[in-house]
Amino acid sequence: GLTILSQPLMYVKVLIQVGYEPLAPTIGRNIFGRQVCQLPGLFCYAQHIASIDGRRGLFTGLTPRLCSGVLGTVVHGKVLQHYQEFDKVEELGPANVQKEGSSSFDRVIKETTREMIARSAATLITHPFHVITLRSMVQFIGRESKYCGLCDSIVTIYREEGILGFFAGLIPRLLGDIISLWLCNSLAYLVNTYALDSGVSTMNEMKSYSQAVTGFFASMLTYPFVLVSNLMAVNNCGLAGGCPPYSPIYSSWIDCWCTLQKEGNMSRGNSLFFRKVPFGKTYCCDLRMLI
């Protein structure tokens, strides 16, 4: 249900990430109340898509994304279940020695490592569906119909790019997930251990809040990996949105990273509401209204 509801948001976000800006900037106000020239936000962008493809068009790419979510949940759960069964066998073993003195930090390392392996396995298995989802969205830019059905998309990618085409953008996505996970759990451990008083009655509730806050902070820091991964997944795939002028042809994900960093676009698509005009972009906007 959450996947379906968030599909229009992801759709808009992906189109913004590849640099597609069909709407001219408007005059608005920033958080300080000052008049600025800013790009349309989520709702205006979604309304533009709906005006062309209808409301149903906002859910383009939903089928492969649902397949990715279901398959990823199954793989993630199976890997963690395997570790749980391994722990039970280890506890019942005759040579088992209880490590009562093991620190909470050791437990964090152990749980984070297992979660990292489970997430990485799920990402590896579901990445082909993620690639199809992104390409079916990006073809809105050039009004193509190359990636319409799930089966047709699989055949198209395999015929044109081979097996490697299904894993375009995988490395930065894996790196982002791993770094985000370790940052989140490490920061949460430090906050829960040294910043929160263990004698507080609402300790468990405070720890859950700290986990959410550190997770949000970690996701912000690793957002460039998400951006680079999505751009590489659609780069030079035969769609207008993956070729100039929307996107240059990148030789590798490192080349993509360096190019975005040089242009100052590492946070492109991170905000869907207060969107400033990127430096160097030219639009048909009446700047006299700002005076």
mmCIF file of N, CA and C in Angstrom, residues 1 17 39 53 68 76 78 89 110 121 239 287:
data_model
loop_
_atom_site.group_PDB
_atom_site.id
_atom_site.type_symbol
_atom_site.label_atom_id
_atom_site.label_comp_id
_atom_site.label_asym_id
_atom_site.label_seq_id
_atom_site.Cartn_x
_atom_site.Cartn_y
_atom_site.Cartn_z
ATOM 1 N N GLY A 1 0.815 -1.211 0.000
ATOM 2 C CA GLY A 1 0.000 0.000 0.000
ATOM 3 C C GLY A 1 0.848 1.261 0.000
ATOM 4 N N GLN A 17 15.721 14.027 -11.064
ATOM 5 C CA GLN A 17 17.106 13.578 -10.934
ATOM 6 C C GLN A 17 17.836 13.552 -12.270
ATOM 7 N N LEU A 39 11.833 26.594 -8.927
ATOM 8 C CA LEU A 39 11.213 25.624 -9.810
ATOM 9 C C LEU A 39 9.957 25.044 -9.169
ATOM 10 N N ASP A 53 -0.549 12.221 -19.434
ATOM 11 C CA ASP A 53 -0.840 10.779 -19.407
ATOM 12 C C ASP A 53 -2.039 10.408 -18.549
ATOM 13 N N SER A 68 9.895 -5.875 -7.224
ATOM 14 C CA SER A 68 11.150 -5.647 -6.510
ATOM 15 C C SER A 68 10.935 -5.637 -5.005
ATOM 16 N N HIS A 76 15.452 -10.793 1.923
ATOM 17 C CA HIS A 76 15.942 -10.202 3.174
ATOM 18 C C HIS A 76 15.531 -11.054 4.367
ATOM 19 N N LYS A 78 14.682 -14.276 4.379
ATOM 20 C CA LYS A 78 15.310 -15.595 4.320
ATOM 21 C C LYS A 78 16.734 -15.556 4.855
ATOM 22 N N VAL A 89 21.260 -23.292 16.588
ATOM 23 C CA VAL A 89 22.120 -24.479 16.543
ATOM 24 C C VAL A 89 23.366 -24.263 17.378
ATOM 25 N N LYS A 110 27.688 -7.144 15.184
ATOM 26 C CA LYS A 110 27.181 -8.425 14.680
ATOM 27 C C LYS A 110 25.850 -8.255 13.955
ATOM 28 N N ALA A 121 22.077 -8.733 -0.347
ATOM 29 C CA ALA A 121 21.528 -9.852 -1.118
ATOM 30 C C ALA A 121 20.212 -9.455 -1.777
ATOM 31 N N LEU A 239 17.208 5.840 -24.466
ATOM 32 C CA LEU A 239 16.105 6.753 -24.167
ATOM 33 C C LEU A 239 16.608 8.190 -24.196
ATOM 34 N N LEU A 287 12.458 37.875 -14.463
ATOM 35 C CA LEU A 287 13.157 38.198 -13.214
ATOM 36 C C LEU A 287 12.823 39.615 -12.741
#
